[in-house]
PDB file of C-alpha atoms in Angstrom:
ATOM      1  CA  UNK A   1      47.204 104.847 137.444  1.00  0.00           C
ATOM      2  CA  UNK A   2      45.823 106.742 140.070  1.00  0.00           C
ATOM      3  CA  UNK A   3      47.681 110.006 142.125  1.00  0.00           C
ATOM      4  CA  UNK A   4      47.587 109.415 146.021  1.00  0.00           C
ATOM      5  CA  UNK A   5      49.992 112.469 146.838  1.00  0.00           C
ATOM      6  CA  UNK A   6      50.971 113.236 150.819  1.00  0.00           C
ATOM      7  CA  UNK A   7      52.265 116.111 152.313  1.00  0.00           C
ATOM      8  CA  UNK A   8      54.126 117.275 153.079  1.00  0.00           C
ATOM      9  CA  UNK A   9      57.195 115.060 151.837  1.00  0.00           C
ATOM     10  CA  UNK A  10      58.934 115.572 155.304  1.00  0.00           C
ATOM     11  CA  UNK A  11      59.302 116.835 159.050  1.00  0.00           C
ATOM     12  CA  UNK A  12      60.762 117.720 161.955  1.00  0.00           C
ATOM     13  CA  UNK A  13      58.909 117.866 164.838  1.00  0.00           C
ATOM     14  CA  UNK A  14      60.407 118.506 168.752  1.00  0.00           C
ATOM     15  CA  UNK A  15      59.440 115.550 170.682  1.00  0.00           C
ATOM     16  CA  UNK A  16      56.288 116.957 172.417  1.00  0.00           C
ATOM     17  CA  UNK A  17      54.932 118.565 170.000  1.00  0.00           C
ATOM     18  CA  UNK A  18      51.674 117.236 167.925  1.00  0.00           C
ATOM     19  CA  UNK A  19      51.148 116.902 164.002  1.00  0.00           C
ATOM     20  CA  UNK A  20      49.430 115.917 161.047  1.00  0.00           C
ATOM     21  CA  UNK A  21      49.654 115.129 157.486  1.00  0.00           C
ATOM     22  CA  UNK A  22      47.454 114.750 154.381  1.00  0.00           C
ATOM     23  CA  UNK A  23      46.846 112.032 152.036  1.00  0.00           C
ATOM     24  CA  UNK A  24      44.818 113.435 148.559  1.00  0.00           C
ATOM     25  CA  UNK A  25      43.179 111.124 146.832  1.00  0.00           C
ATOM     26  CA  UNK A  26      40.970 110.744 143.487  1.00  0.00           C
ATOM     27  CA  UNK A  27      37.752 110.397 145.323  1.00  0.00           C
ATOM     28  CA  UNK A  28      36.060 108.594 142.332  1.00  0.00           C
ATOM     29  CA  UNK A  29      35.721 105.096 142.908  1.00  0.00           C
ATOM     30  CA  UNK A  30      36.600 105.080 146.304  1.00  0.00           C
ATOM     31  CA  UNK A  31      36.697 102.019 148.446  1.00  0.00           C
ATOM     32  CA  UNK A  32      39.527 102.368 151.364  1.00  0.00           C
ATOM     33  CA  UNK A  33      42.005 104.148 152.750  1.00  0.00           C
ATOM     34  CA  UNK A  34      44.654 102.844 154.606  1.00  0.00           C
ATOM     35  CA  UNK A  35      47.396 104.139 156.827  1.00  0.00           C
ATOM     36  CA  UNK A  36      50.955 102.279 157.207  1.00  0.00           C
ATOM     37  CA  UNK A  37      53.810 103.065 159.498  1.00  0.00           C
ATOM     38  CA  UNK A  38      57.254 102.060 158.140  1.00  0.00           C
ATOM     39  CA  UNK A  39      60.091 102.379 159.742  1.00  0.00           C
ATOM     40  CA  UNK A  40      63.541 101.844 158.458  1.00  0.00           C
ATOM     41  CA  UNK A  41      65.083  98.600 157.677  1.00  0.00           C
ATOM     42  CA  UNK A  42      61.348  97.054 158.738  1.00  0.00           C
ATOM     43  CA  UNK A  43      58.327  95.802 156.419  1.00  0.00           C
ATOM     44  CA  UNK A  44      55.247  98.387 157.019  1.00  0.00           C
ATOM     45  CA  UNK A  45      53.055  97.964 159.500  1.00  0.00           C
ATOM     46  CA  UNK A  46      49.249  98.528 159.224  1.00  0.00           C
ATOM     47  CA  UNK A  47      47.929 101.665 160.751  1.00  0.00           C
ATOM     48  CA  UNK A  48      44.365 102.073 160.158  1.00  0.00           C
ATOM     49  CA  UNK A  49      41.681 101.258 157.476  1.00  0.00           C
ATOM     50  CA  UNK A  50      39.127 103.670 156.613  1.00  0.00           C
ATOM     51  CA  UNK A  51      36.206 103.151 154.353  1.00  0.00           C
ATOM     52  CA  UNK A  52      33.182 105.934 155.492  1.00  0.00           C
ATOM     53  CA  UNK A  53      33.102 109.339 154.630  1.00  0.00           C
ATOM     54  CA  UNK A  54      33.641 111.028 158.177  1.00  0.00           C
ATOM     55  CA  UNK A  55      35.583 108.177 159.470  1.00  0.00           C
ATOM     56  CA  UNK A  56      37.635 108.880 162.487  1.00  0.00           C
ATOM     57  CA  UNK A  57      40.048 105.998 163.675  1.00  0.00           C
ATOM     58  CA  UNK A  58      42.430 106.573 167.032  1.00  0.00           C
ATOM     59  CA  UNK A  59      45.346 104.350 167.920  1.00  0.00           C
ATOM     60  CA  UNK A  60      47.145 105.482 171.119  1.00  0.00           C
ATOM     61  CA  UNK A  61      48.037 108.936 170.364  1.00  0.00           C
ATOM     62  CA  UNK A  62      47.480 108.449 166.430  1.00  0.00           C
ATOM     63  CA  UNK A  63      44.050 109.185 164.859  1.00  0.00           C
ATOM     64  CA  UNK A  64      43.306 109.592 161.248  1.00  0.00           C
ATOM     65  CA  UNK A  65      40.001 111.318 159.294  1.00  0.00           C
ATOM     66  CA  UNK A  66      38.582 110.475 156.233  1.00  0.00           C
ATOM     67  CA  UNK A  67      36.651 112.514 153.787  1.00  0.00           C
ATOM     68  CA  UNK A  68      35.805 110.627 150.821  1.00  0.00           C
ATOM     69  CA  UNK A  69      34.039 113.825 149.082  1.00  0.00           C
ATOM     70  CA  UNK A  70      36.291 115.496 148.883  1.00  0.00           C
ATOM     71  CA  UNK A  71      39.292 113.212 148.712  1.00  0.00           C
ATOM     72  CA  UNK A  72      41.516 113.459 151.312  1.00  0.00           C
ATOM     73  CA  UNK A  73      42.593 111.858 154.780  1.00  0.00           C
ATOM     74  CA  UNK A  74      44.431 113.262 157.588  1.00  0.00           C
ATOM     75  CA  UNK A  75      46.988 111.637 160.024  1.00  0.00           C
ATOM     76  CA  UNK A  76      47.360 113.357 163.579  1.00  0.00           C
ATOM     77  CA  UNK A  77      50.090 112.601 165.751  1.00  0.00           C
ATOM     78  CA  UNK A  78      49.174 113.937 169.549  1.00  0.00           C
ATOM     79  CA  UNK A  79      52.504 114.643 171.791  1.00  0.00           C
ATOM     80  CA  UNK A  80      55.118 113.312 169.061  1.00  0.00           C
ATOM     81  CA  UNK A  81      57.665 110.706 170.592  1.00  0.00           C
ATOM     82  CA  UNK A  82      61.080 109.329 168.807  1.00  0.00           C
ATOM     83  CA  UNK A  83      59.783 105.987 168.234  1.00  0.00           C
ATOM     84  CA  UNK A  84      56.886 107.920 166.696  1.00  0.00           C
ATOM     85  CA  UNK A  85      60.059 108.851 163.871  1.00  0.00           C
ATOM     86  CA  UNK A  86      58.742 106.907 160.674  1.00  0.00           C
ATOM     87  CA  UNK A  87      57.702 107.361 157.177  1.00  0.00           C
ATOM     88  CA  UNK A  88      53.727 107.165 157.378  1.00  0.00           C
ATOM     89  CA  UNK A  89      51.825 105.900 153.893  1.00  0.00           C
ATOM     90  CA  UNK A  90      48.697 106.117 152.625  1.00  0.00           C
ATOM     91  CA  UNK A  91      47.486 103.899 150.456  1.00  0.00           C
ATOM     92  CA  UNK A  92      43.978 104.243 148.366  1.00  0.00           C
ATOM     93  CA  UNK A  93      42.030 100.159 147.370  1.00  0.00           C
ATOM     94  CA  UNK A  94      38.941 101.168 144.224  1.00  0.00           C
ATOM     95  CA  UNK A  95      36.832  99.645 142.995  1.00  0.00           C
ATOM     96  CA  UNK A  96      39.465  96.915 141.482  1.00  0.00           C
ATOM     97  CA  UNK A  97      41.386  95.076 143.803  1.00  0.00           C
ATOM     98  CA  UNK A  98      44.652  97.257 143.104  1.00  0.00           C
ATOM     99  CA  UNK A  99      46.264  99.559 146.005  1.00  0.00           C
ATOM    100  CA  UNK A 100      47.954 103.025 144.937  1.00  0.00           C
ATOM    101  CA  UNK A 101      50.459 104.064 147.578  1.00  0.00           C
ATOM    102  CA  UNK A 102      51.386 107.729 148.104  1.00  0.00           C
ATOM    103  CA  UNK A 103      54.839 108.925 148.395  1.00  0.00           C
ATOM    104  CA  UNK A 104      54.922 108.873 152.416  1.00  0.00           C
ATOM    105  CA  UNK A 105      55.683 111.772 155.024  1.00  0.00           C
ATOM    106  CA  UNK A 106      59.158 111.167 156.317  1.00  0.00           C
ATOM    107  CA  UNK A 107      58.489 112.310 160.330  1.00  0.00           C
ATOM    108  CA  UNK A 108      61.705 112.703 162.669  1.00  0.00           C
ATOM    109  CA  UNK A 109      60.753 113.544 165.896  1.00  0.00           C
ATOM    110  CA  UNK A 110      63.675 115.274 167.357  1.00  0.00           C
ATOM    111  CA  UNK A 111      64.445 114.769 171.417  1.00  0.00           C
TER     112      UNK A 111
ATOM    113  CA  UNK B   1      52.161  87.302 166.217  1.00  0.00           C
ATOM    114  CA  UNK B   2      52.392  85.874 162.814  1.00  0.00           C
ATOM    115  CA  UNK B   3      54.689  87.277 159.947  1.00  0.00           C
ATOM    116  CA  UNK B   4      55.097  87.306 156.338  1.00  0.00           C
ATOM    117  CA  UNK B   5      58.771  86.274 155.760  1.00  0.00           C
ATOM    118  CA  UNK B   6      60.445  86.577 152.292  1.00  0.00           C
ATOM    119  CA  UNK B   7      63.537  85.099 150.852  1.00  0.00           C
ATOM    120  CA  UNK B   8      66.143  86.259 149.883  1.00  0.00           C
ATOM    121  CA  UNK B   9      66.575  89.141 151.565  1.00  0.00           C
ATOM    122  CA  UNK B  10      69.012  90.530 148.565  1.00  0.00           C
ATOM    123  CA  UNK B  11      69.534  88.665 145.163  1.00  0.00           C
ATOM    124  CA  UNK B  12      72.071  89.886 143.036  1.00  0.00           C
ATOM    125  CA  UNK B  13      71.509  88.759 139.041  1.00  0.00           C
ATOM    126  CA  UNK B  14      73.164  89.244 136.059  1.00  0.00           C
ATOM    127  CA  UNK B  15      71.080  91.107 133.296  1.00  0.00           C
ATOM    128  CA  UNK B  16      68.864  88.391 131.566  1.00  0.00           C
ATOM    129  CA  UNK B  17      68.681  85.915 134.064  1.00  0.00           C
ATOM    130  CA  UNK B  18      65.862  84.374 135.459  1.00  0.00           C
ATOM    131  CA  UNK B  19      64.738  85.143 139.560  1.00  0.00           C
ATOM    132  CA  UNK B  20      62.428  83.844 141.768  1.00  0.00           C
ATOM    133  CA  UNK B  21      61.122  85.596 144.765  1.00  0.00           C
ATOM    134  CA  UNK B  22      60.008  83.655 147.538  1.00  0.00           C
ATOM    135  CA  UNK B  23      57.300  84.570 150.118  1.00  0.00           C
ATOM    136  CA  UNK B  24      55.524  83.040 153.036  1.00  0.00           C
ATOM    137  CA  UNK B  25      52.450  84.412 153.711  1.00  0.00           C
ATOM    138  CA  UNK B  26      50.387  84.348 156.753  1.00  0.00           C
ATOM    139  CA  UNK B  27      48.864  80.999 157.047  1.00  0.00           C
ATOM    140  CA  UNK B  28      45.234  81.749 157.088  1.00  0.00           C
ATOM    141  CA  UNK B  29      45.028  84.597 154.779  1.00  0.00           C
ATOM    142  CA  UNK B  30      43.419  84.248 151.459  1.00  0.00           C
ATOM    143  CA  UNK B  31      44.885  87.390 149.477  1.00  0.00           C
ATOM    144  CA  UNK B  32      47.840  88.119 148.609  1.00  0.00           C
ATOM    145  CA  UNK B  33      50.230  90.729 146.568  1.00  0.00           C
ATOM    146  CA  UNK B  34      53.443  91.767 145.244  1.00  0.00           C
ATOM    147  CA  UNK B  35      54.930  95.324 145.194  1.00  0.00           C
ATOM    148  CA  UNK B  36      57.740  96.777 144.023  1.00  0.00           C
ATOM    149  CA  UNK B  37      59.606  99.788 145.144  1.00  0.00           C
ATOM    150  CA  UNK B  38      62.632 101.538 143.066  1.00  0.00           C
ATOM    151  CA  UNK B  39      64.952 103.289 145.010  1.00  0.00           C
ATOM    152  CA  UNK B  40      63.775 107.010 145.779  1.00  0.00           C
ATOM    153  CA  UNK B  41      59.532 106.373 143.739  1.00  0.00           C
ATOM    154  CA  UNK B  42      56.422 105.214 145.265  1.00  0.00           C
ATOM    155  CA  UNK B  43      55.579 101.999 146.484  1.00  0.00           C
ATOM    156  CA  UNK B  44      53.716 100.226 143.080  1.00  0.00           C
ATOM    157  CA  UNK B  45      51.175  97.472 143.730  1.00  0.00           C
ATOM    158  CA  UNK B  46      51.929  94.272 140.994  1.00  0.00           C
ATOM    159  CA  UNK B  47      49.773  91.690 140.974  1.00  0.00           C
ATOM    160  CA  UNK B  48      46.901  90.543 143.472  1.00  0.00           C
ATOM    161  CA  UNK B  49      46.499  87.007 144.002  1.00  0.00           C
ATOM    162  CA  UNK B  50      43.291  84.802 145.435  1.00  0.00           C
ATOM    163  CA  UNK B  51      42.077  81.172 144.934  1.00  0.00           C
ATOM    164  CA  UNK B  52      44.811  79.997 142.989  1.00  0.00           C
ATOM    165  CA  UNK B  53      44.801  83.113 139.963  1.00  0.00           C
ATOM    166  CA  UNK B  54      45.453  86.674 139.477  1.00  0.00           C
ATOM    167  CA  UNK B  55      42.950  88.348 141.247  1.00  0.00           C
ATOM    168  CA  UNK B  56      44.231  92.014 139.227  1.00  0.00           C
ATOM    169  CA  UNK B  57      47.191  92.816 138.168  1.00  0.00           C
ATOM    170  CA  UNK B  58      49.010  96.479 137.338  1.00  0.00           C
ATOM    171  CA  UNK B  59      50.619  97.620 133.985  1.00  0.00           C
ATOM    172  CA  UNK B  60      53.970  97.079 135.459  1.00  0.00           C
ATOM    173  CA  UNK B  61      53.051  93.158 135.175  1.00  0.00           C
ATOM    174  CA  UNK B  62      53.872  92.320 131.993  1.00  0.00           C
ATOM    175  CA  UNK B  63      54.837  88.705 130.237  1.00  0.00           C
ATOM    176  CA  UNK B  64      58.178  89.338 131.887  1.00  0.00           C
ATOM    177  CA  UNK B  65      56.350  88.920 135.564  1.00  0.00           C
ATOM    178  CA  UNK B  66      54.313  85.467 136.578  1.00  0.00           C
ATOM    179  CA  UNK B  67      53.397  84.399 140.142  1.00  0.00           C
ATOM    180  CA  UNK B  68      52.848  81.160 141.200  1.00  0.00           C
ATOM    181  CA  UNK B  69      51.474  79.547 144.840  1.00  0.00           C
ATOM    182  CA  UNK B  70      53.130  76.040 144.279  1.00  0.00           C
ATOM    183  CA  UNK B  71      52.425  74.466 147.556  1.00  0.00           C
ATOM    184  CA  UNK B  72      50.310  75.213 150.401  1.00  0.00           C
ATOM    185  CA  UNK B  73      52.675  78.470 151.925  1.00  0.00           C
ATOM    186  CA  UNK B  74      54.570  79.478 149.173  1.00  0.00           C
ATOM    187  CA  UNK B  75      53.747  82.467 147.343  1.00  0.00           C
ATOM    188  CA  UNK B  76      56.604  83.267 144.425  1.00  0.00           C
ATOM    189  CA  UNK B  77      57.463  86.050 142.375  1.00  0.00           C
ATOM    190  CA  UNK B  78      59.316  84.857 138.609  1.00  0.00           C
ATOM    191  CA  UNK B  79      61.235  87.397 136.765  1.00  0.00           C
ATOM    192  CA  UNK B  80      62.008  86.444 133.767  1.00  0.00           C
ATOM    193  CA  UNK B  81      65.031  87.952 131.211  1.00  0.00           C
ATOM    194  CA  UNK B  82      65.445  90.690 134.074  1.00  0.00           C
ATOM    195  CA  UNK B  83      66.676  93.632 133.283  1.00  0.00           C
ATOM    196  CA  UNK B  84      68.182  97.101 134.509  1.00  0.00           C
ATOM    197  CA  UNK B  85      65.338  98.571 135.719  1.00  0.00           C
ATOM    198  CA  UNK B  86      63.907  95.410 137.545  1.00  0.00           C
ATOM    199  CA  UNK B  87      66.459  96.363 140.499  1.00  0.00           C
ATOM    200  CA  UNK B  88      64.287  97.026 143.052  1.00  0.00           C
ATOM    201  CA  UNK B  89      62.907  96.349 146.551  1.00  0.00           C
ATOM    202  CA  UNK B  90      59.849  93.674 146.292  1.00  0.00           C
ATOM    203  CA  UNK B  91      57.271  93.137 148.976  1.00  0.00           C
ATOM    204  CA  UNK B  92      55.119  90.381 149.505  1.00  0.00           C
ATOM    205  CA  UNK B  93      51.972  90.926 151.369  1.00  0.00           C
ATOM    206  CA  UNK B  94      48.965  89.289 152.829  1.00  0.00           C
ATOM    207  CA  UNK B  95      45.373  89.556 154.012  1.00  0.00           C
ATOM    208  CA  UNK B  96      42.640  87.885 154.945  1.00  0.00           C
ATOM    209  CA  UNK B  97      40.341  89.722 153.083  1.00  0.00           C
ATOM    210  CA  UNK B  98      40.359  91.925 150.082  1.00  0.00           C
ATOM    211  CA  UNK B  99      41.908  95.822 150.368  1.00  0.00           C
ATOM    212  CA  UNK B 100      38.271  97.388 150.738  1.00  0.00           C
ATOM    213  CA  UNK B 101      38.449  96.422 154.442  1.00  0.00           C
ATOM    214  CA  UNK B 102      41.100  94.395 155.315  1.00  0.00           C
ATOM    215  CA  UNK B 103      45.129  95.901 155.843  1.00  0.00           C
ATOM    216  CA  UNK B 104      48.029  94.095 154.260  1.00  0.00           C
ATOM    217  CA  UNK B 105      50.515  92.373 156.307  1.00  0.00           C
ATOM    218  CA  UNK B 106      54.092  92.970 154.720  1.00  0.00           C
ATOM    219  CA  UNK B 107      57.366  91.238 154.195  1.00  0.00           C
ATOM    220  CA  UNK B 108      60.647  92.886 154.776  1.00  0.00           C
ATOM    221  CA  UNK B 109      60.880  92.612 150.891  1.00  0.00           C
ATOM    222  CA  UNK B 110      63.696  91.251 148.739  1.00  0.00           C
ATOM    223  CA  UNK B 111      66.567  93.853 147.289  1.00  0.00           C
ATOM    224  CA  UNK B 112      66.696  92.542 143.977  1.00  0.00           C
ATOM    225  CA  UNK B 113      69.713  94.191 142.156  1.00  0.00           C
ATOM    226  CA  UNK B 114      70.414  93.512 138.418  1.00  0.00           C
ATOM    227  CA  UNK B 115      73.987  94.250 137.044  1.00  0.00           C
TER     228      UNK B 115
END
């Protein structure tokens, strides 16, 4: 079993304000990383997928970065909104065709 | 825009009874997976599924666990002599292509709770 871990578990952030968030990753046998957005009482929704060292992927005011080398992906959050409030996964796919989810950052974005 | 729906949305079964998860998938995607999340842990991946047979499958899919595409949208999950510690929330997902490049379209997963 591999350990995705994300941090950090949780936070508050004042509507406005911009954030991010790590996803660590075994970087050995690497083949994707993907981002979900899952909000309460609703099935996850797809974020980004990632698969180059260097990667950078933007979605509205959401980006994420990728570094495979050293095992880890960010998730940025520019000018954090309520409906932005969410718990954001990570997810690593190797070589196999088996997905390790992290633990998710719970994000409440606070009016 | 298409979903993946899943049924039941809670199943309540007594302790060594047999359950059956249900899942539609999206109708033109060729992979699909089961998950499992106990209250409070991680998401944990199951079993992948493509062209008809396990595609990989995790430790947590033992000879208690079998999946099964029976007709053309169906996608099921079998439990079988469930226990305690099979309560749990189960997703279904799907994709077009494998997880290297493709993301995974989710249920809204199935409570199972075992008493």
């Amino acid at each position: 079993i591999l350990n995705v871990e994300q941090s950090p578990q949780s936070l508050h952030v004042q509507e406005g304000d911009s954030t991010n968030f790590t996803c660590s990753f075994p970087s050995s046998n690497f083949y994707a990383l993907h981002w979900y957005r899952w909000e309460t009482a609703k099935s996850p929704e797809a974020l980004f997928v990632m698969t180059l060292n260097g990667d950078e992927k933007k979605k509205g005011r959401i980006s994420a970065t990728l570094n495979t080398k050293e095992g880890y992906s960010y998730l940025y959050i520019k000018g954090s909104q309520p409906e932005d409030s969410a718990t954001y996964l990570c997810a690593l796919a190797n070589t196999g065709n088996q997905f390790y989810f992290g633990t998710g950052t719970s994000l409440t974005v606070i009016p | 825009e298409p979903e993946v729906t899943q049924t039941p949305s809670h199943q309540v079964t007594q302790m060594g009874q047999e359950v059956i998860l249900r899942c539609v998938p999206i109708s033109n995607h060729l992979y699909f997976y089961w998950y499992r999340q106990i209250l409070g842990q991680k998401v944990e991946f199951l079993v992948s599924f493509y062209n008809n047979e396990i595609s990989e499958k995790s430790e947590i899919f033992d000879d208690q666990f079998s999946v099964e595409r029976p007709d053309g949208s169906n996608f099921t999950l079998k439990i079988r002599s469930t226990k305690l510690e099979d309560s749990a929330m189960y997703f279904c997902a799907s994709s077009e292509r494998t997880v290297h490049s493709q993301p995974q379209h989710f249920g809204d997963g199935t409570r199972l709770s075992i008493l």
